Coordinates of C-alpha atoms in Angstrom, one line a residue:
X1057 CA 0.1 0.0 0.0
X1058 CA 2.9 2.3 1.0
X1059 CA 4.4 1.9 -2.5
X1060 CA 1.4 2.3 -4.4
X1061 CA 0.5 5.8 -2.4
X1062 CA 4.1 6.8 -3.4
X1063 CA 3.6 5.9 -7.0
X1064 CA 0.2 8.0 -6.8
X1065 CA 2.1 10.9 -5.5
X1066 CA 5.1 10.7 -8.0
X1067 CA 2.6 11.0 -10.9
X1068 CA 0.6 13.6 -9.6
X1069 CA 3.8 15.6 -9.1
X1070 CA 5.2 14.9 -12.5
X1071 CA 1.9 16.0 -14.1
X1072 CA 1.7 19.4 -12.0
X1073 CA 5.0 20.3 -12.9
X1074 CA 4.5 19.7 -16.6
X1075 CA 0.9 20.5 -16.9
X1076 CA 0.1 23.0 -14.3
X1077 CA -1.8 24.8 -12.9
X1078 CA 1.1 26.9 -10.9
X1079 CA 3.6 24.7 -13.2
X1080 CA 6.6 26.6 -11.8
X1081 CA 5.8 25.6 -8.4
X1082 CA 5.6 22.1 -9.5
X1083 CA 8.9 22.3 -11.2
X1084 CA 10.5 24.0 -8.0
X1085 CA 9.1 20.8 -5.8
X1086 CA 10.0 18.3 -8.6
X1087 CA 13.5 19.5 -8.4
X1088 CA 13.6 19.0 -4.7
X1089 CA 13.5 15.3 -5.5
X1090 CA 16.1 15.3 -8.2
X1091 CA 13.6 15.4 -11.2
X1092 CA 12.6 17.9 -13.8
X1093 CA 10.4 18.4 -16.9
X1094 CA 12.1 17.7 -20.1
X1095 CA 10.5 18.1 -23.6
X1096 CA 9.9 14.8 -25.2
X1097 CA 11.4 14.8 -29.0
X1098 CA 12.3 12.4 -31.7
X1099 CA 15.6 10.8 -31.6
X1100 CA 16.1 11.0 -35.4
X1101 CA 16.0 14.8 -35.3
X1102 CA 19.4 14.7 -33.0
X1103 CA 21.0 11.5 -34.4
X1104 CA 23.3 11.7 -37.5
X1105 CA 23.1 8.6 -39.9
X1106 CA 26.2 6.6 -40.1
X1107 CA 25.2 3.4 -42.2
X1108 CA 22.5 1.6 -44.0
X1109 CA 22.0 -2.0 -42.5
X1110 CA 19.1 -2.8 -44.3
X1111 CA 17.2 -1.7 -47.4
X1112 CA 13.5 -0.7 -47.2
X1113 CA 10.9 -3.6 -47.0
X1114 CA 7.4 -4.4 -46.4
X1115 CA 5.4 -5.4 -42.9
X1116 CA 2.6 -7.1 -42.4
X1117 CA 0.9 -7.3 -39.0
X1118 CA -1.7 -9.8 -38.0
X1119 CA -3.8 -9.4 -35.2
X1120 CA -4.8 -12.5 -33.0
X1121 CA -7.3 -14.9 -34.6
X1122 CA -10.1 -15.5 -31.8
X1123 CA -11.9 -18.8 -31.4
X1124 CA -11.1 -19.8 -34.9
X1125 CA -12.4 -16.7 -36.5
X1126 CA -10.6 -14.4 -39.2
X1127 CA -8.1 -11.9 -38.5
X1128 CA -7.5 -8.2 -39.3
X1129 CA -4.4 -7.1 -41.1
X1130 CA -2.1 -3.9 -41.5
X1131 CA 0.2 -3.9 -44.0
X1132 CA 2.6 -1.2 -45.5
X1133 CA 6.2 -0.2 -46.2
X1134 CA 8.9 -0.2 -43.8
X1135 CA 11.6 2.2 -44.3
X1136 CA 15.4 1.2 -44.4
X1137 CA 17.2 0.3 -41.1
X1138 CA 19.7 2.7 -40.2
X1139 CA 22.8 2.8 -37.7
X1140 CA 22.8 6.5 -36.2
X1141 CA 25.2 8.5 -33.8
X1142 CA 24.1 10.4 -31.1
X1143 CA 26.7 12.5 -28.8
X1144 CA 26.9 13.4 -25.3
X1145 CA 24.2 11.2 -24.6
X1146 CA 23.0 9.9 -20.9
X1147 CA 21.0 6.6 -21.1
X1148 CA 20.1 3.5 -19.4
X1149 CA 20.2 0.1 -20.6
X1150 CA 16.3 -0.8 -20.1
X1151 CA 14.9 2.4 -21.5
X1152 CA 14.1 3.4 -25.3
X1153 CA 14.6 6.9 -24.3
X1154 CA 17.9 9.0 -24.3
X1155 CA 18.7 12.4 -22.4
X1156 CA 20.6 15.0 -24.4
X1157 CA 21.1 18.2 -22.5
X1158 CA 17.7 18.7 -21.0
X1159 CA 15.6 17.2 -23.6
X1160 CA 14.4 13.4 -23.9
X1161 CA 14.6 11.8 -27.2
X1162 CA 12.8 8.8 -28.0
X1163 CA 12.5 6.8 -31.6
X1164 CA 9.4 7.8 -33.6
X1165 CA 8.9 4.2 -34.4
X1166 CA 8.2 3.5 -30.8
X1167 CA 4.3 3.5 -30.4
X1168 CA 4.1 4.8 -34.0
X1169 CA 0.5 5.7 -34.0
X1170 CA -0.1 6.7 -30.6
X1171 CA 3.1 7.8 -29.0
X1172 CA 1.4 10.4 -26.7
X1173 CA -0.2 7.3 -25.0
X1174 CA 2.7 5.4 -24.3
X1175 CA 3.8 5.0 -20.4
X1176 CA 7.5 4.8 -19.3
X1177 CA 8.6 4.8 -16.0
X1178 CA 12.3 3.6 -15.7
X1179 CA 15.5 4.7 -14.0
X1180 CA 16.1 7.7 -16.7
X1181 CA 12.6 9.0 -17.0
X1182 CA 8.8 9.2 -16.4
X1183 CA 6.7 9.5 -19.5
X1184 CA 2.8 9.6 -19.4
X1185 CA 0.7 11.6 -22.1
X1186 CA 1.7 15.0 -21.9
X1187 CA 4.0 14.4 -19.0
X1188 CA 7.8 13.8 -19.5
X1189 CA 10.1 13.8 -16.8
X1190 CA 14.1 13.4 -16.4
X1191 CA 15.0 11.4 -13.1
X1192 CA 18.3 11.8 -11.2
X1193 CA 20.1 8.5 -10.5
X1194 CA 23.7 7.1 -10.1
X1195 CA 25.6 8.3 -13.0
X1196 CA 28.6 6.7 -14.6
X1197 CA 30.8 7.6 -17.5
X1198 CA 31.3 4.9 -20.2
X1199 CA 33.4 4.7 -23.3
X1200 CA 31.7 4.6 -26.7
X1201 CA 29.7 1.7 -27.7
X1202 CA 26.6 0.2 -29.5
X1203 CA 23.3 0.1 -27.8
X1204 CA 21.5 -3.1 -27.5
X1205 CA 19.1 -2.4 -24.9
X1206 CA 15.6 -0.8 -24.7
X1207 CA 12.3 -0.9 -22.8
X1208 CA 11.6 -4.5 -21.6
X1209 CA 15.2 -5.7 -22.7
X1210 CA 15.4 -7.8 -19.6
X1211 CA 12.4 -9.5 -20.8
X1212 CA 13.2 -12.7 -22.9
X1213 CA 10.3 -11.9 -25.8
X1214 CA 11.5 -8.1 -26.2
X1215 CA 15.3 -9.2 -26.1
X1216 CA 15.1 -11.7 -28.6
X1217 CA 12.7 -10.2 -31.0
X1218 CA 13.8 -6.5 -30.5
X1219 CA 17.5 -6.4 -29.0
X1220 CA 19.1 -9.4 -30.5
X1221 CA 18.1 -8.3 -34.0
X1222 CA 20.5 -5.4 -33.4
X1223 CA 23.3 -7.5 -32.3
X1224 CA 22.9 -9.2 -35.4
X1225 CA 22.9 -6.2 -37.6
X1226 CA 25.7 -4.6 -35.8
X1227 CA 28.0 -6.9 -37.6
X1228 CA 27.1 -5.1 -41.0
X1229 CA 28.5 -1.7 -39.5
X1230 CA 31.5 -0.4 -41.3
X1231 CA 34.8 -1.4 -39.9
X1232 CA 35.6 1.9 -38.6
X1233 CA 33.3 0.7 -35.6
X1234 CA 34.7 -2.7 -35.2
X1235 CA 36.4 -1.5 -31.9
X1236 CA 33.0 -0.4 -30.4
X1237 CA 31.6 -3.0 -27.8
X1238 CA 28.1 -4.0 -27.5
X1239 CA 26.2 -2.2 -24.5
X1240 CA 24.0 -4.9 -23.3
X1241 CA 22.0 -5.5 -20.2
X1242 CA 23.5 -7.2 -17.1
X1243 CA 21.1 -10.3 -17.5
X1244 CA 23.2 -11.1 -20.7
X1245 CA 25.9 -12.1 -18.3
X1246 CA 23.8 -13.7 -15.5
X1247 CA 21.0 -15.5 -17.3
X1248 CA 22.4 -18.3 -19.5
X1249 CA 19.6 -18.4 -22.2
X1250 CA 20.4 -14.2 -22.6
X1251 CA 24.2 -15.1 -22.9
X1252 CA 24.1 -17.9 -24.9
X1253 CA 21.8 -15.9 -27.3
X1254 CA 24.0 -12.8 -27.5
X1255 CA 26.9 -15.2 -28.2
X1256 CA 25.6 -16.1 -31.4
X1257 CA 25.8 -12.6 -32.9
X1258 CA 28.8 -11.0 -30.6
X1259 CA 31.6 -13.1 -31.8
X1260 CA 34.7 -10.9 -32.3
X1261 CA 33.5 -8.0 -30.7
X1262 CA 33.5 -7.0 -26.7
X1263 CA 30.7 -6.8 -24.7
X1264 CA 29.8 -4.7 -21.8
X1265 CA 27.0 -5.2 -19.1
X1266 CA 25.3 -2.7 -17.9
X1267 CA 23.0 -2.3 -15.0
X1268 CA 19.6 -1.1 -15.1
X1269 CA 19.9 1.0 -12.0
X1270 CA 23.0 3.1 -13.2
X1271 CA 22.5 5.9 -15.7
X1272 CA 25.5 6.0 -18.2
X1273 CA 26.9 9.1 -20.0
X1274 CA 28.6 8.2 -23.5
X1275 CA 30.6 11.0 -25.7
X1276 CA 28.9 8.9 -28.6
X1277 CA 26.6 6.1 -28.8
X1278 CA 25.7 4.1 -32.1
X1279 CA 21.9 3.5 -32.0
X1280 CA 20.4 1.1 -34.5
X1281 CA 16.8 1.3 -35.9
X1282 CA 14.3 -1.0 -34.5
X1283 CA 13.7 -4.3 -36.6
X1284 CA 10.6 -4.9 -34.6
X1285 CA 8.3 -2.3 -32.7
X1286 CA 6.3 -3.6 -29.9
X1287 CA 4.9 -0.9 -27.4
X1288 CA 5.7 -2.1 -24.0
X1289 CA 3.3 -0.2 -21.7
X1290 CA 0.4 2.3 -22.2
X1291 CA -0.9 4.7 -19.7
X1292 CA -4.0 3.3 -17.8
X1293 CA -7.0 2.7 -19.6
X1294 CA -5.4 2.5 -22.9
X1295 CA -4.7 -0.8 -24.7
X1296 CA -2.6 -1.9 -27.7
X1297 CA -3.9 -1.7 -31.1
X1298 CA -2.9 -3.5 -34.4
X1299 CA -1.4 0.0 -35.4
X1300 CA 1.1 0.0 -32.4
X1301 CA 2.9 -2.9 -34.0
X1302 CA 5.3 -3.1 -37.0
X1303 CA 8.2 -5.3 -38.1
X1304 CA 10.6 -5.2 -41.2
X1305 CA 9.4 -8.4 -42.6
X1306 CA 12.6 -9.1 -44.5
X1307 CA 15.2 -8.5 -41.9
X1308 CA 13.4 -10.2 -39.1
X1309 CA 13.2 -13.4 -41.4
X1310 CA 16.9 -13.1 -42.1
X1311 CA 17.8 -12.5 -38.4
X1312 CA 15.6 -15.6 -37.6
X1313 CA 17.4 -18.0 -40.3
X1314 CA 20.8 -16.8 -38.8
X1315 CA 19.8 -17.6 -35.4
X1316 CA 17.9 -21.1 -36.2
X1317 CA 21.4 -21.9 -38.2
X1318 CA 23.5 -21.6 -35.3
X1319 CA 21.7 -23.6 -32.9
X1320 CA 19.9 -26.0 -35.2
X1321 CA 22.4 -27.3 -37.9
X1322 CA 21.2 -28.7 -40.7
X1323 CA 23.2 -31.9 -40.6
X1324 CA 21.2 -33.0 -37.5
X1325 CA 17.5 -32.4 -38.5
X1326 CA 15.0 -32.4 -35.9
X1327 CA 12.3 -34.8 -35.7
X1328 CA 8.7 -33.3 -35.7
X1329 CA 5.7 -34.6 -33.8
X1330 CA 5.7 -33.4 -30.3
X1331 CA 3.0 -31.3 -28.8
X1332 CA 4.0 -29.0 -25.9
X1333 CA 2.2 -27.1 -23.4
X1334 CA 4.1 -24.0 -22.0
X1335 CA 3.9 -24.5 -18.3
X1336 CA 4.1 -21.5 -16.1
X1337 CA 5.7 -21.5 -12.4
X1338 CA 3.2 -22.4 -9.8
X1339 CA 0.8 -19.8 -9.1
X1340 CA 2.0 -17.6 -11.8
X1341 CA -0.8 -16.0 -14.1
X1342 CA -2.8 -19.3 -15.0
X1343 CA -4.6 -20.1 -11.8
X1344 CA -6.3 -23.4 -13.2
X1345 CA -3.2 -24.6 -15.1
X1346 CA -3.2 -28.0 -13.8
X1347 CA -6.6 -28.4 -14.7
X1348 CA -5.8 -27.0 -18.5
X1349 CA -2.9 -29.3 -18.6
X1350 CA -5.0 -32.5 -17.7
X1351 CA -7.0 -31.7 -20.3
X1352 CA -4.2 -31.2 -23.1
X1353 CA -2.6 -34.2 -22.2
X1354 CA -5.8 -36.2 -23.2
X1355 CA -4.8 -34.7 -26.6
X1356 CA -1.1 -36.0 -26.7
X1357 CA 0.4 -32.7 -25.1
X1358 CA 3.2 -32.9 -22.4
X1359 CA 3.9 -30.1 -20.1
X1360 CA 7.5 -28.2 -20.5
X1361 CA 9.4 -25.3 -18.7
X1362 CA 11.4 -23.8 -21.4
X1363 CA 13.2 -21.5 -18.9
X1364 CA 14.6 -24.6 -17.3
X1365 CA 16.3 -25.5 -20.6
X1366 CA 19.3 -24.3 -22.1
X1367 CA 19.2 -22.3 -25.1
X1368 CA 19.9 -25.1 -27.5
X1369 CA 17.5 -27.2 -25.7
X1370 CA 14.7 -24.7 -26.1
X1371 CA 15.7 -24.4 -29.6
X1372 CA 15.3 -28.0 -30.1
X1373 CA 12.0 -28.5 -28.3
X1374 CA 10.4 -25.6 -30.3
X1375 CA 11.8 -27.0 -33.6
X1376 CA 10.2 -30.7 -32.8
X1377 CA 6.6 -29.2 -32.0
X1378 CA 3.9 -29.6 -34.2
X1379 CA 1.6 -28.0 -32.0
X1380 CA 1.7 -25.5 -28.9
X1381 CA -0.5 -24.6 -26.1
X1382 CA -0.1 -22.1 -23.1
X1383 CA -1.0 -18.9 -21.4
X1384 CA 0.6 -15.8 -23.6
X1385 CA 4.1 -15.2 -22.3
X1386 CA 7.6 -14.4 -23.5
X1387 CA 8.3 -18.5 -23.7
X1388 CA 6.3 -18.1 -26.9
X1389 CA 8.9 -16.5 -28.8
X1390 CA 10.6 -20.0 -29.2
X1391 CA 8.5 -20.7 -32.1
X1392 CA 10.8 -18.8 -34.3
X1393 CA 13.1 -22.0 -34.1
X1394 CA 10.2 -23.9 -35.7
X1395 CA 11.0 -24.0 -39.5
X1396 CA 7.9 -25.7 -40.5
X1397 CA 4.2 -24.6 -40.0
X1398 CA 3.0 -25.3 -36.7
X1399 CA -0.5 -24.8 -34.9
X1400 CA -0.9 -22.9 -31.7
X1401 CA -3.4 -21.9 -28.9
X1402 CA -2.4 -18.9 -27.1
X1403 CA -4.5 -17.8 -24.0
X1404 CA -4.6 -14.2 -23.3
X1405 CA -7.4 -11.7 -21.6
X1406 CA -9.9 -9.9 -24.3
X1407 CA -8.5 -6.5 -23.7
X1408 CA -5.3 -7.6 -25.8
X1409 CA -7.2 -8.6 -28.6
X1410 CA -5.3 -6.7 -31.0
X1411 CA -1.8 -7.5 -29.2
X1412 CA 0.2 -8.9 -32.2
X1413 CA 3.5 -9.8 -30.3
X1414 CA 3.0 -13.3 -31.3
X1415 CA 0.5 -13.3 -34.0
X1416 CA 2.4 -11.5 -36.4
X1417 CA 5.4 -13.5 -36.2
X1418 CA 3.7 -16.4 -36.3
X1419 CA 2.1 -15.6 -39.4
X1420 CA 5.4 -14.2 -41.0
X1421 CA 7.0 -17.8 -40.3
X1422 CA 3.9 -19.7 -41.7
X1423 CA 2.4 -20.9 -38.4
X1424 CA -1.4 -20.8 -37.3
X1425 CA -2.2 -19.4 -33.9
X1426 CA -5.8 -19.5 -32.5
X1427 CA -6.8 -17.3 -29.4
X1428 CA -9.0 -17.8 -26.6
X1429 CA -10.1 -15.7 -23.8
X1430 CA -8.0 -15.6 -20.3
X1431 CA -10.3 -14.4 -17.7
X1432 CA -8.8 -12.2 -15.3
X1433 CA -9.4 -12.5 -11.2
X1434 CA -9.8 -8.5 -11.1
X1435 CA -10.7 -5.8 -13.3
X1436 CA -8.1 -4.8 -15.6
X1437 CA -7.0 -1.0 -15.7
X1438 CA -3.4 -1.1 -17.2
X1439 CA -0.8 -3.0 -19.5
X1440 CA 1.5 -3.1 -16.5
X1441 CA -1.0 -4.5 -14.4
X1442 CA -2.5 -7.2 -17.1
X1443 CA 1.0 -8.6 -17.7
X1444 CA 2.1 -8.9 -14.1
X1445 CA 0.0 -8.2 -11.5
X1446 CA -3.0 -10.4 -12.3
X1447 CA -4.0 -14.3 -12.4
X1448 CA -6.2 -15.7 -15.4
X1449 CA -8.5 -18.5 -15.6
X1450 CA -9.4 -20.4 -18.8
X1451 CA -12.8 -21.9 -19.3
X1452 CA -11.9 -26.0 -19.6
X1453 CA -14.7 -26.2 -22.4
X1454 CA -13.4 -23.5 -24.5
X1455 CA -9.8 -24.9 -24.2
X1456 CA -11.0 -28.5 -25.0
X1457 CA -13.1 -27.1 -28.0
X1458 CA -10.6 -25.0 -29.8

């Protein structure tokens, strides 16, 4: 309760300083806590281009298919992927925002259609609607490097789909940048799957592991455009829509092929035929999981916990799976290792009816996912709450009928 009250007071103070009334007074009070309003601008306006890493492509975003019905699709052109240089910058490894002088800069591909509704609260800034505030924290100078981080960088899905492709693309940088290290989350040293995934694309280049609790200052930083854009969190009462998602289809496919080839050599083909249920740790998110698993076992599914496996074992597991079922979560990213069409049943709350994190990659890779509703144990008010603070249950009859 105390933490909740503290968060509410912090939010109110930030909004007061940025939007008034008597914003000047609010700014003064905010300054007592080492915070200050900071204009939010586009990163592309302050960064200089240093290389084109991928030509323009197309994108095709597919929303979830609910209960066997059709799906909404959004498609269009994706611009070239560039490597950019920014100077005299302060950043944290788990934020997609950068502080230069007194301004905050964010990629205009983050929340492409509704950037005014994103919610970011990390160790660098607080951003909500028209409120943008920079935060003071322990700061450390660091040598130049290549930024491989961003909002959600310590989540397995966001790391694999958003961060790791940038490490892959860093291999295409001009030779003048060969001396620069990759700047990555500390988790890449601490968690075996993160470490092993990064090793696939970091050979021959130094790596520096950065803590999320520290703000780093660099004279020059290389930032690579997003290959895949997934909104991290929205302000209360706002939910992701299909137009908030976009990916460079061609480059994402090239990345997936490169990743697979390093973990699943063609000389050792993986046999198909398995049906796997992605089991969550006890009491995490799916309250009637045991009941749903029992039903799935009648149809030949086996419950697995991918987080207990090595990266290579995960790749082999998903490569062998003709069918996958489970509650929505980062483990689903393992479907990228499956090079033949597979079928899936993904359980997710209805407020996420247009969250395309898994439906779009699945469509791109030739997989077919069906979605069924997961009922929350309390009313949902925000994406932050919905993804980490609520338990769900799935109707057994609906699951068995899918």
